[in-house]
XYZ file of C-alpha atoms in Angstrom:
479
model
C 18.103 4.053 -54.564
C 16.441 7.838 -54.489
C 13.031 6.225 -53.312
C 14.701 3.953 -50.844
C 16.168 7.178 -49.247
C 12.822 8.847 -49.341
C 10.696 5.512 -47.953
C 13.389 5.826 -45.323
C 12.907 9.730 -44.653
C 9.009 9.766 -44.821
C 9.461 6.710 -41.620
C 12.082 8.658 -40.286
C 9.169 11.611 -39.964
C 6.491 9.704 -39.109
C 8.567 7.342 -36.018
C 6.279 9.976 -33.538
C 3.095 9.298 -35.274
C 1.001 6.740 -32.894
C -3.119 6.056 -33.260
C -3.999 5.184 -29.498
C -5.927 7.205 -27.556
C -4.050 10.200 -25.552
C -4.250 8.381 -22.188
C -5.182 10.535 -19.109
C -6.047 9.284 -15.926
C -9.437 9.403 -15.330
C -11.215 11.363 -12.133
C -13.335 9.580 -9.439
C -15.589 11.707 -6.974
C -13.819 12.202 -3.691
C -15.325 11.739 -0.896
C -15.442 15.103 1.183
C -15.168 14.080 4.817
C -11.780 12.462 4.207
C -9.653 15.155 5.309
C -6.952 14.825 7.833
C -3.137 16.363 8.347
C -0.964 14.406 5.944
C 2.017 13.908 7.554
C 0.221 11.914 10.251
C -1.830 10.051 7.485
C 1.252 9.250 6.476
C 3.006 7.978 9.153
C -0.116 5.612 9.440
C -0.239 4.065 6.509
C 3.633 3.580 5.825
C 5.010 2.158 9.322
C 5.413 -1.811 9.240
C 1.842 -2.323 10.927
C 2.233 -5.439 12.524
C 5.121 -4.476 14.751
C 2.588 -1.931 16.678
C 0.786 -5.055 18.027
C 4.210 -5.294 20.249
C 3.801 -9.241 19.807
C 7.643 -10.508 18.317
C 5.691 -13.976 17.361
C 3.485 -11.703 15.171
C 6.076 -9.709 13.436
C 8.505 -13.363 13.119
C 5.276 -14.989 11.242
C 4.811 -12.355 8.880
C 8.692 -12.401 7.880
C 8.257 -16.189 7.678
C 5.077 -15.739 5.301
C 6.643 -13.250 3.189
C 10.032 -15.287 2.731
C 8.443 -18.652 1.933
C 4.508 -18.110 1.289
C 3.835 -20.004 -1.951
C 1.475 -17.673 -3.612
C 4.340 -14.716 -2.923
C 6.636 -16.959 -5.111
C 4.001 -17.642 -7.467
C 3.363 -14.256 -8.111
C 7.277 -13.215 -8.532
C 7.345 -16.142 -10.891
C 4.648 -14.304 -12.820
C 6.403 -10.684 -12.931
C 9.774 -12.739 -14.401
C 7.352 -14.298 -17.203
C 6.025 -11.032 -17.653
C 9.509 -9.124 -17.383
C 10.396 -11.903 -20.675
C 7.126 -10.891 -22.607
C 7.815 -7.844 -22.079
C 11.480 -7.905 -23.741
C 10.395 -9.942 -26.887
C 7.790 -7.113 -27.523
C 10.150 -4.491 -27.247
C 12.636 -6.136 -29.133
C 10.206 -5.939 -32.581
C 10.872 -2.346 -32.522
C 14.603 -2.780 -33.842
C 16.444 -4.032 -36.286
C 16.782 -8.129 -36.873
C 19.921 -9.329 -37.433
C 20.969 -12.875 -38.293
C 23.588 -14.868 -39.690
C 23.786 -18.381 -41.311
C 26.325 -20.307 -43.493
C 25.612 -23.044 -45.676
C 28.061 -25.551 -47.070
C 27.020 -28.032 -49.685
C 27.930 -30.538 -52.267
C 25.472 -32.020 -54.528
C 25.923 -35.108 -57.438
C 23.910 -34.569 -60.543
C 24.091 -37.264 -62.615
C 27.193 -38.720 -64.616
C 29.819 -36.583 -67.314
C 28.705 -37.361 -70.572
C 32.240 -36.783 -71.631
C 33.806 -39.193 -69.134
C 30.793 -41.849 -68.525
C 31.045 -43.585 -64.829
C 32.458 -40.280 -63.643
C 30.106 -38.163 -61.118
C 29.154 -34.705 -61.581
C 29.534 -33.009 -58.585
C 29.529 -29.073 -57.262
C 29.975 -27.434 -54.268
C 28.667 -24.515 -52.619
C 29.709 -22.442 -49.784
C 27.849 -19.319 -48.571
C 27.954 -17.431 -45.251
C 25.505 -14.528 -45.315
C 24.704 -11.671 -42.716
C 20.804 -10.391 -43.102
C 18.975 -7.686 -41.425
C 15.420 -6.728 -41.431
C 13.773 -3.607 -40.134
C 9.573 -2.733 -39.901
C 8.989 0.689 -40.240
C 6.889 1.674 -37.892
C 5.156 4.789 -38.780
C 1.789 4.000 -37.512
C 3.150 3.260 -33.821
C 1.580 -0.489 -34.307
C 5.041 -2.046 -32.337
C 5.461 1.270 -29.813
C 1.817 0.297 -28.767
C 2.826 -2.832 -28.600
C 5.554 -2.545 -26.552
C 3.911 0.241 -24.091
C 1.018 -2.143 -23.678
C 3.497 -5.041 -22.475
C 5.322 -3.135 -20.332
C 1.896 -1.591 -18.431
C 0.745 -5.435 -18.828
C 4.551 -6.026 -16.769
C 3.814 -2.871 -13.573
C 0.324 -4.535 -13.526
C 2.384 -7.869 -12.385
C 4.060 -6.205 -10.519
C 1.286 -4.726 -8.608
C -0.544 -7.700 -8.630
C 2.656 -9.345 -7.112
C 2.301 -6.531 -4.404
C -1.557 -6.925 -3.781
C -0.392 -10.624 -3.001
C 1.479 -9.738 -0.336
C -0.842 -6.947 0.689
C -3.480 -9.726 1.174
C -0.909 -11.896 2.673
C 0.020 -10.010 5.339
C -3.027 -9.052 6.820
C -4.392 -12.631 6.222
C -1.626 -13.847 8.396
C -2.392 -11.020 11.570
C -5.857 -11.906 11.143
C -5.300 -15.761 11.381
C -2.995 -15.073 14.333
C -5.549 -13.019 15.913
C -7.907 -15.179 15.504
C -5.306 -18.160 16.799
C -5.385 -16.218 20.010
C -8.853 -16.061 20.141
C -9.505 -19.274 20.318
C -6.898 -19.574 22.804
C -8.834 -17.314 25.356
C -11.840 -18.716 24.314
C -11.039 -22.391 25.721
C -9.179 -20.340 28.690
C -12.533 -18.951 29.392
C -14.268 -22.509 28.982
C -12.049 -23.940 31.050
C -12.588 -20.932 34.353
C -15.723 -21.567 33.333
C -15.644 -25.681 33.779
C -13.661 -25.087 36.815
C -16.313 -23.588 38.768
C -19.453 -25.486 37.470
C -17.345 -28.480 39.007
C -17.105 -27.240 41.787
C -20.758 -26.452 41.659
C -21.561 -30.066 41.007
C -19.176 -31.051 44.076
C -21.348 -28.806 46.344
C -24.556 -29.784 44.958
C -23.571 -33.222 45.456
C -22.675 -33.356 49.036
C -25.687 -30.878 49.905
C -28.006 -34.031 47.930
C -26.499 -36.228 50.251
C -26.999 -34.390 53.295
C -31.165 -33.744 51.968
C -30.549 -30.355 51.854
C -31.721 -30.418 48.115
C -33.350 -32.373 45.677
C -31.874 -34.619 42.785
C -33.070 -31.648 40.418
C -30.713 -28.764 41.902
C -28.070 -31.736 41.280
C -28.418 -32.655 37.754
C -28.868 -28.723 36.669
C -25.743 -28.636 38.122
C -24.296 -31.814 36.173
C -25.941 -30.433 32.909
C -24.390 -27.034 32.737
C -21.402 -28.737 33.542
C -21.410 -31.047 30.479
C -22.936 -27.768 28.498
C -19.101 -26.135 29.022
C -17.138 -29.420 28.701
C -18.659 -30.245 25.143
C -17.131 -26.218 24.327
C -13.682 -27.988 25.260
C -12.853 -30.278 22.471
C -14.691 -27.966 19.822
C -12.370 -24.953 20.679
C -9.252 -27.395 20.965
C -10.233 -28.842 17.379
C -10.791 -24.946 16.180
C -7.235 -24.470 17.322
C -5.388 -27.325 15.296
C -7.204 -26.281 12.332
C -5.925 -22.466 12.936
C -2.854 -23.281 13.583
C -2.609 -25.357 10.352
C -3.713 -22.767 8.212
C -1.155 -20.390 9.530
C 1.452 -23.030 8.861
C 0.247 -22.974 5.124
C 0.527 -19.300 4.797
C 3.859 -19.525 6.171
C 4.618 -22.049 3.441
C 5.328 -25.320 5.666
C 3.598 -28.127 6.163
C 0.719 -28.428 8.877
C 1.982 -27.720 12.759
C 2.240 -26.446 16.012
C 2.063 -21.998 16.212
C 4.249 -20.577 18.874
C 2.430 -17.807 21.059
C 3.257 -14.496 22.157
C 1.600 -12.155 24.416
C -2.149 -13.303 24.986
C -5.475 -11.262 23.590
C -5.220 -9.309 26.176
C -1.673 -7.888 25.864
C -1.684 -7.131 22.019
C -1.159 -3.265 21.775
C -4.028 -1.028 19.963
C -2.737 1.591 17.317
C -4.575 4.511 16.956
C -5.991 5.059 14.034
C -6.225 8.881 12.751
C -9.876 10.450 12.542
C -10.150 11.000 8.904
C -7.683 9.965 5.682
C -6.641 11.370 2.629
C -7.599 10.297 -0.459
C -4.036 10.733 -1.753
C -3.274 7.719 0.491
C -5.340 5.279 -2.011
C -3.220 6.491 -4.990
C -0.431 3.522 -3.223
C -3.226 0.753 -2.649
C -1.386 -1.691 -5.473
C -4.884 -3.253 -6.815
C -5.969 0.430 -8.030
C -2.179 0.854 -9.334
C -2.874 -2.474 -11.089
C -5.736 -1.491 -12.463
C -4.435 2.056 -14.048
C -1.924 -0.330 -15.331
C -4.704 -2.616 -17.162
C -6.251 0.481 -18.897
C -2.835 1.766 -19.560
C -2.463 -1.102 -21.710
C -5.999 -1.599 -23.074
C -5.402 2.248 -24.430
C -1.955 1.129 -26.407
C -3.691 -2.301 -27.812
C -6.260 0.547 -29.628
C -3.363 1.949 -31.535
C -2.065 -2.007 -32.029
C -5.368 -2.666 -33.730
C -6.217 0.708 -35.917
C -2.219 0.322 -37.191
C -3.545 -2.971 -38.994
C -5.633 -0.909 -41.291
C -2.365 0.824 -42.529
C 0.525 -0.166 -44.685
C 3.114 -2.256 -43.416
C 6.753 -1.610 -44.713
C 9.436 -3.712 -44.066
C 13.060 -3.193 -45.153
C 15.679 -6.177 -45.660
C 19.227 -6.379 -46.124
C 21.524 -8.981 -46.911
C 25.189 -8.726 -47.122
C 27.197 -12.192 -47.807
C 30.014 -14.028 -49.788
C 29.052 -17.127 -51.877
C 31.769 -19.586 -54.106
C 32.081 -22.802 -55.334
C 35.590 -23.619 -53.461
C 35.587 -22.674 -49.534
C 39.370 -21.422 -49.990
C 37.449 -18.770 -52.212
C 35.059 -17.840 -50.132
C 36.024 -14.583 -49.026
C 37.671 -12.945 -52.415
C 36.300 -10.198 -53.746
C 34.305 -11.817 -56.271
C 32.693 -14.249 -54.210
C 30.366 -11.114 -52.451
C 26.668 -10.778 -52.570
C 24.800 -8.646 -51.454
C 20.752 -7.875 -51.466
C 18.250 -5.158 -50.459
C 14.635 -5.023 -50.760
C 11.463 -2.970 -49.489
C 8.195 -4.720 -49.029
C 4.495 -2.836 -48.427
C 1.631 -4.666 -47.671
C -1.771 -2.912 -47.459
C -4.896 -4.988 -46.183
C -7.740 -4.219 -48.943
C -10.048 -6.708 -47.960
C -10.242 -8.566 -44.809
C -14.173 -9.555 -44.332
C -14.387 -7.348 -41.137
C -11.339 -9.281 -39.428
C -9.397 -5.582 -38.635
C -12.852 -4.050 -37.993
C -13.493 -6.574 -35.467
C -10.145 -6.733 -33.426
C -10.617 -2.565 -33.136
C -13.964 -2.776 -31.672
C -13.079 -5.526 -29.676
C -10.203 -3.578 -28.318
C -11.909 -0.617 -27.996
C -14.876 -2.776 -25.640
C -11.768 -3.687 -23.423
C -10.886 -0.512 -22.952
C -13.950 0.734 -21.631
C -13.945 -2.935 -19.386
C -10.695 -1.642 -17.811
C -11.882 1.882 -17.931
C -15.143 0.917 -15.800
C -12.805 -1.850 -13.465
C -10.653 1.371 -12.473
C -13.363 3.564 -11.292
C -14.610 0.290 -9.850
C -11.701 -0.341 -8.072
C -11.394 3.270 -6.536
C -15.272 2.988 -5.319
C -14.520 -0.585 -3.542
C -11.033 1.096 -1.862
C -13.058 4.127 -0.298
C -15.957 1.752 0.701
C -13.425 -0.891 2.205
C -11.231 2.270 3.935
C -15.181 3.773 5.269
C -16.109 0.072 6.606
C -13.046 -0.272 8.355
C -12.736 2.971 10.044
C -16.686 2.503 11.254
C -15.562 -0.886 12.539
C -12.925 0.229 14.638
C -14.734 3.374 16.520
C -17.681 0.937 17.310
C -15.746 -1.737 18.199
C -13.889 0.351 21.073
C -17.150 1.576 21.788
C -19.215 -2.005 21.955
C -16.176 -3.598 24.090
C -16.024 -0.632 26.687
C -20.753 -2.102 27.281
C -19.812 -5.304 26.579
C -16.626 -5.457 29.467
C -19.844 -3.117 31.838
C -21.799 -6.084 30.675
C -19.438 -8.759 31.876
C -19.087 -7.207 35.306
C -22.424 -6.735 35.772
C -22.938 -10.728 34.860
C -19.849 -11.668 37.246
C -21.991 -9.357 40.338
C -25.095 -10.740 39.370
C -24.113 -14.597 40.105
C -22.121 -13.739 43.132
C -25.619 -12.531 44.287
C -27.592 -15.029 42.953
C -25.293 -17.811 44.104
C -25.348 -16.225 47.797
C -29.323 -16.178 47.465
C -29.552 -19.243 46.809
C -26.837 -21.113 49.588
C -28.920 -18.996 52.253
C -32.077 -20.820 51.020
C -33.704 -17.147 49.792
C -33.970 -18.627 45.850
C -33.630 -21.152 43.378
C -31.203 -23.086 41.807
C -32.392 -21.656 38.308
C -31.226 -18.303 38.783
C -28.496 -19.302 39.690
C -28.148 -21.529 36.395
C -29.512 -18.536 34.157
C -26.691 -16.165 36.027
C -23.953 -18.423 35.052
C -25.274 -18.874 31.926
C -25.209 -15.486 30.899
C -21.806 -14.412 32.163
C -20.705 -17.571 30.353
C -22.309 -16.049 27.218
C -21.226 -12.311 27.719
C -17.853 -13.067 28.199
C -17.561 -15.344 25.144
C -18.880 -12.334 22.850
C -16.831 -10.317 24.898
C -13.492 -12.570 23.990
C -15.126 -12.504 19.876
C -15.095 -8.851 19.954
C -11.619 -8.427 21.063
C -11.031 -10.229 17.853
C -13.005 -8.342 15.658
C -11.329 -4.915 16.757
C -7.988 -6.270 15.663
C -9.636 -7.481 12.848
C -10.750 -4.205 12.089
C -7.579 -2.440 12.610
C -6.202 -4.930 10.120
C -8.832 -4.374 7.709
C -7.502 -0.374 8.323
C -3.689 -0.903 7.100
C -5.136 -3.255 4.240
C -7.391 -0.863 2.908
C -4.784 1.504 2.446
C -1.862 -0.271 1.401
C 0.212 2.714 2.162
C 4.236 2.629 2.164
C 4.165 -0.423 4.686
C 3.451 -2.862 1.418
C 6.691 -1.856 0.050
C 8.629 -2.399 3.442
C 6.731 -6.168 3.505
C 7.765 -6.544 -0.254
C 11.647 -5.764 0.743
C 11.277 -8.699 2.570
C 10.195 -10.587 0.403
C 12.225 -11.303 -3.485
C 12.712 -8.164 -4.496
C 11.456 -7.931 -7.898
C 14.039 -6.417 -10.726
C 13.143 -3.599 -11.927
C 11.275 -2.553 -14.746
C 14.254 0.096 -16.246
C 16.840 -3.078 -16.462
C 14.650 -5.347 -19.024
C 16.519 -5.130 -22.536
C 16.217 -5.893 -25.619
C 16.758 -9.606 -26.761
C 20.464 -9.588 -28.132
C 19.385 -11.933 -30.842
């Protein structure tokens, strides 16, 4: 009994002691130039984004998505399934207790005393055991801390889901109303080389120009009506997409306020690299090493001994009205070590393979960080040019639009061509198409902004969406 008491003291001292690595996060290079006042940094990145475009339809989808999207519910599948990993982990690190009973009644032959008469004997036993690892190498606390950062990686992945499904959603919409001003602008367009033709075709009759003028006409007209059924085509297919990020089956997209009329956020000069600290994929992946770093300890505890304590308190007797006298109690204790001597490089192995992952996650972190301030950087280009290349391209547009009036003018008082007149309405047919693209891309971009930071707004879209429960209310298995 004296070295059971000291087996249990010495794990009673050593319950602290754990082999992994002392985990500290590690430091990334900062970019300099990001610099800006906080509290407006802030404000940015943690306002529900998608209600600055002023478009209801907008804000209504992106509700819709986050309610019913099917890769949303996938993910908060995965965080339960991780939340129940988690708790069967944990639960190694206390005692096991079990009960059975066992009732029985065997033959063994015939009396020799009384021949044709059975022997028979009965047994009745109900038994309560427990069982208990020491662990004094931290090999189960590693475990446990591994599955729980294995569990807030979930959980962040289950955020960078809806991080990615958010903007995916604005961007499709976006793009929805692209096409939408696109065909409008096909259509003007088709509208007036109609009339063109019209003209041309009652100024052929009348000899005041050849069949050539005419079928210029006819062809540029055809050139914008085969735009018509592309762009329409374009559309269904967008808006069937959107339906499948909203989680329902293909369909027609209701509209808001056109290109046009969607309102542009500013976006603040410069950011703080504080704000990337929230961007869930780099949480994830702190998450990752967190629990690469524990697994070390998992694996360099298996070169230790392994002591194990069991218990087992019952009552055992041949009659069951007996079974719970004092005579009929057992009772059993034992302490097992077990001490790996030789293992042909098996614990070696799973150490330096768990080492190697750490170093994986280590490198994926600082990876991670590099991709967020080069995704933040591209964005925040994006958007400043954009303004800048719509402001030539709408000078370029109105130039076009002056430029045919001219042309067309020139060429009804006999003083040019037909072909510049083709060429004119060809390029203002052109312009404003990239003109109508590059609305799209700015929006884009601002997207691509919000995304890249995946400030406090993720957590408003994720209250939207099943909450998740938290981590603090897992518990131990009962049995």
């Amino acid at each position: 009994m004296r070295k059971i008491v000291l087996v249990s003291a010495l794990g009673i001292a050593l319950a602290g002691c754990s082999l992994a690595p002392t985990y500290e996060r590690p430091t990334v290079p900062i970019p300099a130039q990001w610099q800006v006042d906080i509290q407006q940094a802030n404000d940015f990145a943690n306002t529900a984004w998608w209600e600055q475009f002023n478009d209801p339809i907008l804000s209504d989808l992106v509700q819709t998505a986050l309610r019913e999207n099917k890769d949303v519910q996938i993910a908060s599948a995965r965080v339960q399934e991780y939340m129940g990993r988690y708790g069967a982990v944990h639960g190694a690190e206390f005692p096991q207790v079990g009960a059975d009973a066992v009732g029985a009644r065997t033959r063994s032959g015939e009396s020799t005393v009384s021949p044709g008469t059975p022997l028979t004997n009965n047994l009745f036993q109900v038994n309560l055991g427990v069982s208990f690892d020491l662990d004094l190498w931290g090999k189960l606390r590693n475990a446990s801390a591994a599955a729980q950062a294995q569990l807030l990686a979930t959980e962040q992945a289950k955020r960078t889901v809806i991080l990615s499904l958010v903007s995916l959603v604005a961007n499709s919409y976006v793009q929805l109303l692209n096409y939408d001003k696109q065909l409008a602008v096909t259509r003007a367009t088709l509208e007036t080389r109609s009339e063109s033709v019209r003209i041309n075709g009652l100024r052929l009759q009348a000899g005041l120009i050849g069949e050539l003028d005419y079928q210029q006409a006819v062809a540029e007209y055809q050139n914008a009506a085969v735009q018509v059924p592309l762009l329409e085509r374009q559309i269904a297919q967008q808006e069937n997409a959107i339906s499948l990020l909203l989680g329902r089956n293909p369909g027609k997209i209701a509209r808001g306020p056109t290109l046009d009329q969607l309102a542009l956020p500013q976006v603040p000069a410069g950011l703080p690299s504080d704000l990337l600290e929230r961007r869930p994929d780099i949480l994830d992946a702190e998450q990752q090493l967190i629990a690469a770093n524990a697994l070390i300890g998992v694996a360099k505890a298996a070169f230790y001994p392994n002591i194990s304590l069991t218990g087992l308190l019952g009552t055992a007797s041949t009659e069951l009205s007996d079974l719970f006298d004092g005579p009929s109690k057992t009772w059993q204790f034992a302490g097992q070590l077990t001490q790996p001597i030789f293992t042909g490089g098996t614990l070696t192995g799973q150490l330096q393979a768990a080492e190697a992952v750490q170093q994986q996650a280590l490198l994926n972190y600082q990876k991670v960080i590099q991709k967020a301030f080069a995704e933040v950087d591209d964005s925040l280009i994006a958007v400043s040019t954009m303004r800048t290349q719509l402001q030539d391209q709408q000078a370029q547009v109105n130039a076009l639009q002056r430029y045919l009036d001219l042309a067309t003018l020139r060429y009804q008082n006999g003083y040019s061509d037909y072909l510049t007149v083709v060429d004119a309405e060809r390029n203002l047919y052109s312009a404003q198409l990239q003109y109508v693209q590059s609305q799209g891309q700015l929006y884009t971009a601002l997207v691509s902004v919000y995304a890249a930071l995946g400030g406090g707004w993720v957590n408003e879209a994720e209250r939207i969406s099943a909450p998740p429960t938290p981590v603090a209310a897992v518990q131990p298995p009962t049995s």
